[in-house]
Coordinates of C-alpha atoms in Angstrom, one line a residue:
G185 CA 332.3 228.5 212.5
R186 CA 331.4 225.7 215.0
G187 CA 330.8 226.2 218.7
P188 CA 328.8 228.9 220.4
A189 CA 329.8 231.6 217.9
G190 CA 328.6 229.4 215.0
A191 CA 325.3 228.7 216.9
L192 CA 324.8 232.4 217.5
R193 CA 325.4 233.2 213.9
A194 CA 322.9 230.5 212.8
L195 CA 320.3 231.9 215.2
R196 CA 320.9 235.4 213.9
I197 CA 320.5 234.2 210.3
A198 CA 317.3 232.4 211.3
V199 CA 315.8 235.5 212.9
V200 CA 316.7 237.7 209.9
V201 CA 315.2 235.2 207.5
C202 CA 312.0 234.9 209.5
L203 CA 311.8 238.7 209.7
Y204 CA 312.2 238.9 205.9
W205 CA 309.5 236.3 205.3
F206 CA 306.9 238.0 207.6
T207 CA 307.6 241.5 206.3
S208 CA 307.6 240.5 202.7
I209 CA 304.4 238.4 202.7
A210 CA 302.5 240.9 204.9
M211 CA 303.5 243.7 202.5
V212 CA 302.3 241.8 199.4
F213 CA 298.9 241.2 200.9
L214 CA 298.6 244.8 202.1
N215 CA 299.6 246.2 198.8
K216 CA 297.2 244.0 196.9
Y217 CA 294.4 245.5 199.1
L218 CA 295.6 249.1 198.5
L219 CA 296.1 248.6 194.8
D220 CA 293.2 246.5 193.8
S221 CA 290.7 245.9 196.5
P222 CA 287.0 245.9 195.4
S223 CA 286.1 247.4 198.8
L224 CA 288.6 250.3 198.4
R225 CA 288.3 251.0 194.6
L226 CA 291.3 253.3 194.4
D227 CA 293.0 253.4 191.0
A228 CA 296.2 255.2 191.8
P229 CA 299.1 252.7 191.9
L230 CA 301.8 255.4 191.6
F231 CA 300.3 257.4 194.5
V232 CA 300.4 254.3 196.7
T233 CA 304.0 253.7 195.7
F234 CA 304.9 257.4 196.1
F235 CA 303.4 257.4 199.6
Q236 CA 305.4 254.4 200.6
C237 CA 308.6 256.0 199.4
A238 CA 307.9 259.3 201.1
L239 CA 307.1 257.5 204.4
T240 CA 310.3 255.5 204.1
A241 CA 312.4 258.6 203.6
A242 CA 310.6 260.3 206.5
L243 CA 311.2 257.2 208.8
C244 CA 314.9 257.1 207.8
L245 CA 315.2 260.8 208.7
G246 CA 313.2 260.5 211.9
L247 CA 315.2 257.5 213.2
S248 CA 318.4 259.2 212.3
L249 CA 317.4 262.3 214.2
G250 CA 316.3 260.2 217.1
A251 CA 319.7 258.5 217.1
A252 CA 321.4 261.9 217.1
C253 CA 319.4 263.2 220.1
G254 CA 319.4 260.1 222.2
R255 CA 322.0 257.3 222.6
P256 CA 324.2 257.2 219.6
C257 CA 323.4 254.1 217.6
P258 CA 326.3 252.8 215.5
G259 CA 324.1 251.5 212.7
L260 CA 322.4 254.9 212.1
P261 CA 324.5 257.5 210.4
A262 CA 323.4 261.1 210.5
L263 CA 321.4 261.8 207.3
R264 CA 321.7 264.9 205.3
L265 CA 320.9 265.5 201.7
D266 CA 324.0 266.0 199.7
P267 CA 323.0 266.9 196.1
K268 CA 326.2 265.4 194.7
V269 CA 325.6 262.0 196.4
S270 CA 321.9 262.3 195.3
R271 CA 323.1 262.6 191.7
S272 CA 325.5 259.6 192.0
V273 CA 322.6 257.5 193.3
L274 CA 320.3 258.6 190.5
P275 CA 321.0 255.7 188.1
L276 CA 320.1 253.3 191.0
S277 CA 317.1 255.3 191.9
A278 CA 315.7 255.1 188.3
V279 CA 316.1 251.3 188.5
F280 CA 314.6 251.3 192.0
I281 CA 311.5 253.3 190.8
G282 CA 311.1 250.9 187.9
M283 CA 311.3 248.1 190.4
V284 CA 308.7 249.3 192.9
T285 CA 306.4 250.7 190.3
S286 CA 306.4 247.6 188.0
N287 CA 306.1 245.4 191.1
N288 CA 303.0 247.2 192.2
L289 CA 301.5 247.4 188.7
C290 CA 302.1 243.6 188.3
L291 CA 300.4 243.0 191.7
K292 CA 297.5 245.3 190.7
H293 CA 296.7 243.3 187.6
V294 CA 297.4 239.7 188.7
G295 CA 296.3 237.7 191.8
V296 CA 298.6 237.3 194.7
A297 CA 298.7 233.6 193.9
F298 CA 300.1 234.2 190.4
Y299 CA 302.3 237.1 191.4
N300 CA 305.3 234.8 192.1
V301 CA 305.2 233.2 188.7
G302 CA 304.6 236.6 187.1
R303 CA 307.8 237.8 188.6
S304 CA 309.8 234.6 188.3
L305 CA 312.2 235.7 185.6
T306 CA 314.6 237.5 187.9
T307 CA 317.0 234.6 188.0
V308 CA 317.0 234.4 184.2
F309 CA 317.8 238.2 184.0
N310 CA 320.5 237.7 186.6
V311 CA 322.2 235.2 184.2
L312 CA 321.7 237.5 181.2
L313 CA 322.9 240.6 182.9
S314 CA 325.9 238.9 184.5
Y315 CA 326.9 238.0 181.0
L316 CA 326.2 241.3 179.4
L317 CA 327.4 243.7 182.1
L318 CA 329.9 241.7 184.0
K319 CA 331.1 239.3 181.3
Q320 CA 330.4 236.3 183.6
T321 CA 329.5 233.0 181.9
T322 CA 327.1 230.6 183.5
S323 CA 327.4 226.8 183.6
V324 CA 325.2 224.4 181.6
Y325 CA 323.5 223.2 184.8
A326 CA 322.6 226.7 185.9
L327 CA 321.3 227.4 182.4
L328 CA 319.2 224.2 182.5
A329 CA 317.7 225.5 185.8
C330 CA 316.8 228.8 184.0
G331 CA 315.2 226.8 181.3
V332 CA 312.9 225.1 183.8
I333 CA 312.0 228.5 185.3
I334 CA 311.1 229.9 181.8
G335 CA 309.1 226.8 181.1
G336 CA 307.2 227.2 184.4
F337 CA 306.6 230.9 183.6
W338 CA 305.1 230.0 180.2
L339 CA 303.0 227.2 181.6
G340 CA 301.8 229.6 184.3
V341 CA 300.8 232.2 181.7
D342 CA 299.1 229.5 179.7
Q343 CA 297.1 228.2 182.7
E344 CA 296.1 231.7 183.8
G345 CA 294.7 232.1 180.3
A346 CA 292.9 228.7 180.6
E347 CA 291.3 229.9 183.8
G348 CA 290.3 233.2 182.3
T349 CA 292.3 235.2 184.8
L350 CA 295.2 236.2 182.6
S351 CA 296.2 239.8 182.5
W352 CA 298.8 240.6 179.8
T353 CA 299.4 244.0 181.4
G354 CA 300.2 242.2 184.6
I355 CA 302.6 239.8 182.8
F356 CA 304.3 242.7 181.1
F357 CA 304.9 244.5 184.4
G358 CA 306.0 241.2 186.0
I359 CA 308.7 240.8 183.3
I360 CA 309.8 244.5 183.8
A361 CA 309.8 244.0 187.6
S362 CA 312.0 240.9 187.2
L363 CA 314.5 242.8 185.1
C364 CA 314.5 245.7 187.6
V365 CA 315.0 243.5 190.6
S366 CA 318.0 242.0 188.9
L367 CA 319.5 245.4 187.8
N368 CA 318.8 246.7 191.3
A369 CA 321.1 244.1 192.9
I370 CA 323.9 244.9 190.4
Y371 CA 323.6 248.7 190.8
T372 CA 323.3 248.5 194.6
K373 CA 326.7 246.9 194.7
K374 CA 328.1 249.6 192.4
V375 CA 326.6 252.6 194.3
L376 CA 327.1 251.4 197.9
P377 CA 330.7 252.9 198.1
V378 CA 329.2 256.4 197.3
V379 CA 327.2 256.3 200.5
D380 CA 330.1 254.8 202.6
G381 CA 328.6 251.3 202.3
S382 CA 325.6 252.3 204.3
I383 CA 322.4 250.5 203.2
W384 CA 320.6 253.0 205.5
R385 CA 321.9 256.1 203.6
L386 CA 321.2 254.4 200.3
T387 CA 317.6 253.7 201.3
F388 CA 317.2 257.4 202.2
Y389 CA 318.7 258.8 199.0
N390 CA 316.8 256.3 196.9
N391 CA 313.4 257.1 198.4
V392 CA 314.0 260.9 198.3
N393 CA 315.0 260.7 194.6
A394 CA 312.0 258.5 194.0
C395 CA 309.5 261.0 195.6
V396 CA 310.8 263.8 193.4
L397 CA 310.6 261.7 190.2
F398 CA 307.2 260.3 191.0
F399 CA 305.5 263.7 191.1
P400 CA 305.7 264.3 187.3
L401 CA 304.7 260.7 186.7
M402 CA 301.6 261.1 188.8
M403 CA 300.7 264.3 187.1
L404 CA 301.1 262.6 183.7
L405 CA 298.8 259.7 184.6
G406 CA 296.2 262.0 186.1
E407 CA 296.4 260.4 189.6
F408 CA 295.8 263.7 191.4
R409 CA 292.4 263.9 189.7
T410 CA 291.7 260.3 190.7
L411 CA 292.6 261.1 194.3
Y412 CA 290.5 264.3 194.3
H413 CA 287.4 262.2 193.4
F414 CA 288.4 259.3 195.8
D415 CA 285.6 258.8 198.4
K416 CA 287.8 257.5 201.2
L417 CA 290.3 260.3 201.2
G418 CA 289.2 261.4 204.6
S419 CA 289.0 257.9 206.1
P420 CA 291.4 257.2 209.0
S421 CA 291.3 253.4 208.2
F422 CA 292.4 254.1 204.7
W423 CA 295.4 256.2 205.9
G424 CA 296.0 253.6 208.6
M425 CA 296.4 250.9 205.9
M426 CA 298.5 253.2 203.7
T427 CA 300.8 254.0 206.7
L428 CA 301.1 250.3 207.5
G429 CA 301.9 249.6 203.9
G430 CA 304.6 252.3 204.1
V431 CA 306.0 250.9 207.3
F432 CA 306.3 247.5 205.8
G433 CA 307.8 249.1 202.6
F434 CA 310.4 250.7 204.9
A435 CA 311.1 247.5 206.8
I436 CA 311.4 245.4 203.6
G437 CA 314.4 247.4 202.3
Y438 CA 316.1 247.1 205.7
V439 CA 315.4 243.3 206.2
T440 CA 316.4 242.6 202.6
G441 CA 319.7 244.4 203.2
L442 CA 320.1 242.5 206.5
Q443 CA 319.4 239.2 204.9
I444 CA 322.0 239.8 202.1
K445 CA 324.5 241.0 204.7
F446 CA 324.2 238.1 207.1
T447 CA 323.8 235.4 204.5
S448 CA 324.8 236.1 200.9
P449 CA 323.0 237.3 197.7
L450 CA 322.7 233.6 196.9
T451 CA 321.0 232.5 200.2
H452 CA 318.9 235.6 199.9
N453 CA 317.6 234.2 196.6
V454 CA 316.8 230.8 198.2
S455 CA 315.0 232.4 201.0
G456 CA 313.0 234.6 198.5
T457 CA 312.1 231.5 196.5
A458 CA 310.8 229.6 199.6
K459 CA 308.9 232.7 200.7
A460 CA 307.2 232.9 197.3
C461 CA 306.1 229.3 197.7
A462 CA 304.5 230.0 201.1
Q463 CA 303.0 233.2 199.8
T464 CA 301.3 231.4 196.9
V465 CA 299.8 228.7 199.1
L466 CA 298.6 231.4 201.5
A467 CA 297.0 233.4 198.8
V468 CA 295.1 230.5 197.3
I469 CA 293.7 229.6 200.7
Y470 CA 293.0 233.2 201.7
F471 CA 291.2 234.2 198.4
E472 CA 289.5 230.8 198.3
E473 CA 290.7 230.0 194.8
T474 CA 290.7 226.6 193.1
K475 CA 293.6 226.0 190.8
S476 CA 294.2 223.3 188.2
F477 CA 297.0 220.6 188.5
L478 CA 298.9 222.3 185.6
W479 CA 298.7 225.7 187.4
W480 CA 300.3 224.2 190.5
A481 CA 302.8 222.4 188.2
S482 CA 303.9 225.8 186.8
N483 CA 304.4 227.1 190.3
L484 CA 306.5 224.1 191.2
M485 CA 308.6 224.4 188.0
V486 CA 309.4 228.0 188.8
L487 CA 310.2 227.2 192.4
G488 CA 312.1 224.0 191.5
G489 CA 314.1 225.8 188.8
S490 CA 315.0 228.7 191.2
F491 CA 316.1 226.2 193.9
A492 CA 318.1 224.2 191.4
Y493 CA 319.8 227.3 190.1
T494 CA 320.8 228.4 193.6
W495 CA 322.0 225.0 194.5
V496 CA 324.2 224.7 191.4
K497 CA 325.6 228.2 192.1
G498 CA 326.3 227.1 195.7
L499 CA 328.2 224.0 194.5
E500 CA 330.2 226.1 192.0
M501 CA 331.2 228.6 194.7
R502 CA 332.3 225.9 197.1
K503 CA 334.5 224.4 194.3
V504 CA 336.0 227.8 193.7
Q505 CA 336.8 228.3 197.3
E506 CA 338.4 224.8 197.6
D507 CA 340.5 225.0 194.5
P508 CA 343.0 227.9 194.7
N509 CA 344.0 227.5 191.1
V510 CA 340.7 228.7 189.7
K511 CA 340.9 231.8 187.6
S512 CA 339.9 235.0 189.4
S513 CA 337.3 235.7 186.6
E514 CA 335.3 232.7 187.9
R515 CA 335.8 233.8 191.4
N516 CA 333.7 236.9 190.8
E517 CA 330.7 234.6 190.2
T518 CA 329.7 234.8 193.9
G519 CA 328.4 238.4 193.6
V520 CA 325.3 237.9 191.6

C-alpha cells in the first residue's frame, strides 16, 4: 500500500507499537515494585495478579456499559456472562492464568534486567509447539536462530550464577512463562471464534475465569493470611500503585491485541524483542547495577537469536506469497 493510505497505515502501526512499548515496560517496573519491593515487603504474588485480573474484568464491563449508555462505539460489544462461552474459553483461561502467574513469579524472583533472558524461550517453544500441535516443520536457519537463543539463555543463567544473583525458582517460572506465552498465542487463535472474534470479549471472559480460579489458589498458598498481617493494607498509595498496575494490566492485553491485529504475530514478536532490549538497559540504569561483559553477551545472544528467527520467518513468508505453487501446508506457517 503506497500513497496516503500506506502512510496512514504506517503511522497507525507506529502509534500502536509505541503504545505497546510504553505500556509493557511501565507494567514490568510497576509489577516488580508490587511483587518484590523492599519498601513494600508484600509477599502475595497471586493476590497482586488476582487484583489485576479483577480490575481488568471490571474495566471491560464498565467501558462496555458506558458504551451502551452513551454513543455506541463499534469496537465495544455489550458484555454479558454466558456460562457456555465461559466454559469454551476455559482451556485458554487456564493457559492465561499460567502465563500471568508464572510471569509475575519469575519477575518476583529475578531482577528486571534479567527478566528478559529468563523468559527468552518463547520462540523455542513456538517452534516446538508448532511441530507438536500443528505439525508444522521449521527450516534449518530458524532452528539455528533458536539454538542461539538457547545458548544465550544458558550463558545468562551461568552469568547470574557468577554474579551471585541467580534464582532457580525465577528461572523455573521463566521457562513455564515462556511455554504459556507460546500456548496462549495458539489457543487465542482457536478460541477467538467462540467470542465472535472479539479480543474485547475474550479479555473479559479470560479475566473473569481467572478471578474465580485464583481464589482457591490464594487460599491454598495462605495469601489471605499474609494480607491480613500486611501493614500497608489501609494505605492509599499502596492501592494507588495496585490500581495503576491493574490499569496497565488491562491496557497491555488490549495493545497486544492491537499490535497483532495491525501488524502480524511475527512483527509483534520483533517489537517484543526490541522492547525487551530497551527494558533491560533501562533496568540496569535504574537499579544502578553493573553487569559483566558475558552477561551483556547473553542478552545480545537472546535478542540476536530472536531477531534472526523473526527475519528468517519473514523471508520464508514472502517466498510463500510470491510462489503460488508452494504447498498449502507451508502456507500455514504465517500463523505462529
